[in-house]
C-alpha positions as a Python dict, from the first residue, in 0.01 Angstrom:
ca = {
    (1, 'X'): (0, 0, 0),
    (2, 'X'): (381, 8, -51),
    (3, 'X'): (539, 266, -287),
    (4, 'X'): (700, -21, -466),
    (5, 'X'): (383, -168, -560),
    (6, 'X'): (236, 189, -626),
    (7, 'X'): (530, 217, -925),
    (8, 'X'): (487, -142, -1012),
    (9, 'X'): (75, -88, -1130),
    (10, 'X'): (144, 255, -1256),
    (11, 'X'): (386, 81, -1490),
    (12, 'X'): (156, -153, -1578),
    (13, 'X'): (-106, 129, -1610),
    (14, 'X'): (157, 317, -1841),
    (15, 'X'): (233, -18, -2079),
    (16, 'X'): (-120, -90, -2088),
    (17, 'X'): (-222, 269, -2209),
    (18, 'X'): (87, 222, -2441),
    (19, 'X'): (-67, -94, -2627),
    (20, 'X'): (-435, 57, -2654),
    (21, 'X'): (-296, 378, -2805),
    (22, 'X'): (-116, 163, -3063),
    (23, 'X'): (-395, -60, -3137),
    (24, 'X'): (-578, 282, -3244),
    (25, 'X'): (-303, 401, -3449),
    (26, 'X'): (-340, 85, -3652),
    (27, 'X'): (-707, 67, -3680),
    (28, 'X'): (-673, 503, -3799),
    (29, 'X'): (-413, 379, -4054),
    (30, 'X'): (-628, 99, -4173),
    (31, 'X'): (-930, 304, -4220),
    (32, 'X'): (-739, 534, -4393),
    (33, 'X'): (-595, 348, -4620),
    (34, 'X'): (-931, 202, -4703),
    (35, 'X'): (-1083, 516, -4833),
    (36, 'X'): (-1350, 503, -4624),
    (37, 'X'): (-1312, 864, -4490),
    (38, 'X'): (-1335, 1075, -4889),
    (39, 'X'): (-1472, 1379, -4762),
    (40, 'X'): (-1325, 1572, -4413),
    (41, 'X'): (-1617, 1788, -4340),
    (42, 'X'): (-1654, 1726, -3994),
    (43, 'X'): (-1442, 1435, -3887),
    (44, 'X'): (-1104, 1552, -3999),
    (45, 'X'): (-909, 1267, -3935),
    (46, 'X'): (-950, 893, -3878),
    (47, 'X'): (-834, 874, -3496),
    (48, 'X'): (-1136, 1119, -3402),
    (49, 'X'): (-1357, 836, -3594),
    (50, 'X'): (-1161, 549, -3414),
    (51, 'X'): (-1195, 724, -3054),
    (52, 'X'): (-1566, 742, -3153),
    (53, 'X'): (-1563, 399, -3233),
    (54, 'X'): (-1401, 299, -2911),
    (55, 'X'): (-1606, 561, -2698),
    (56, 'X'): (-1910, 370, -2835),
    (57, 'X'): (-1827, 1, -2772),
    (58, 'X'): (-1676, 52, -2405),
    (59, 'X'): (-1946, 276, -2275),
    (60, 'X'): (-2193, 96, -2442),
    (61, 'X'): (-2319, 463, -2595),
    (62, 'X'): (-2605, 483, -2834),
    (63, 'X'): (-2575, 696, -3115),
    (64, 'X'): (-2740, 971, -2992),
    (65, 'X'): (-2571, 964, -2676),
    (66, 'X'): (-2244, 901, -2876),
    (67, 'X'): (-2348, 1237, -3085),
    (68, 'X'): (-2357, 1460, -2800),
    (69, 'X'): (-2045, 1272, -2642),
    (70, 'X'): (-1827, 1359, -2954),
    (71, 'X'): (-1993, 1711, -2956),
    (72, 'X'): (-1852, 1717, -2611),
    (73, 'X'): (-1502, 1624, -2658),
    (74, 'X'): (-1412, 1726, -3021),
    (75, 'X'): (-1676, 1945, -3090),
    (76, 'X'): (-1808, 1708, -3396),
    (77, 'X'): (-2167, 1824, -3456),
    (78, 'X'): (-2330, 1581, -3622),
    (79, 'X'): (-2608, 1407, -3592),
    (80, 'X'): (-2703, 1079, -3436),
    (81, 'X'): (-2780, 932, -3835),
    (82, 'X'): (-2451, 1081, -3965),
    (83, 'X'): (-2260, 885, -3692),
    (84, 'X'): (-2448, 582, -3728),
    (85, 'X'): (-2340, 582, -4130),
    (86, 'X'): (-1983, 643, -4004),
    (87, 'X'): (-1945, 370, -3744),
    (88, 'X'): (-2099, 108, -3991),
    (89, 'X'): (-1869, 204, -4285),
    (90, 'X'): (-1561, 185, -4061),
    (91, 'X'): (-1657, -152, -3913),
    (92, 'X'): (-1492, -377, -4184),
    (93, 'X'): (-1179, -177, -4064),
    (94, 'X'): (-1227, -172, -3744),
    (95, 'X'): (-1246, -538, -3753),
    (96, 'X'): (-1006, -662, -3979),
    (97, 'X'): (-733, -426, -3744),
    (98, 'X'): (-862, -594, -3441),
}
């Protein structure tokens, strides 16, 4: 493998992480502006709920498994109920940004 082509697919690497982190930004600012989110006891801002979100539809998590995976990362304790009442409020939102 060349050095030229190693720059070339980190590039590529770099634009494509680029577009996915704006695509959450607009999903987070379309949930927020929906009012889904009213109370900020444990998720304290829409872009934990949208990483969730994501977490759960590209590993294919369940909601338990997506409960301990957000325990994990963020430290979100909740449990695998509270989550699934979370991911179905926000999916209006997550669909109309998509």
């Amino acid at each position: 493998m060349s050095k030229q082509n190693y720059i070339t697919k980190s590039r590529e690497y770099q634009e494509l992480k680029e577009t996915i982190r704006k695509y959450k930004q607009a999903i987070a600012k379309k949930i927020e502006k929906s009012g889904i989110m009213k109370r900020h006891r444990k998720i304290k801002n829409a872009t934990v709920l949208v990483d969730a979100m994501s977490a759960m539809i590209i590993e294919q998590l369940s909601f338990r498994r997506l409960a301990e995976y957000m325990d994990a990362k963020y430290k979100v304790k909740m449990s695998d109920t509270a989550w699934e009442k979370q991911i179905i409020k926000c999916a209006e939102a997550f669909y109309k940004a998509v």
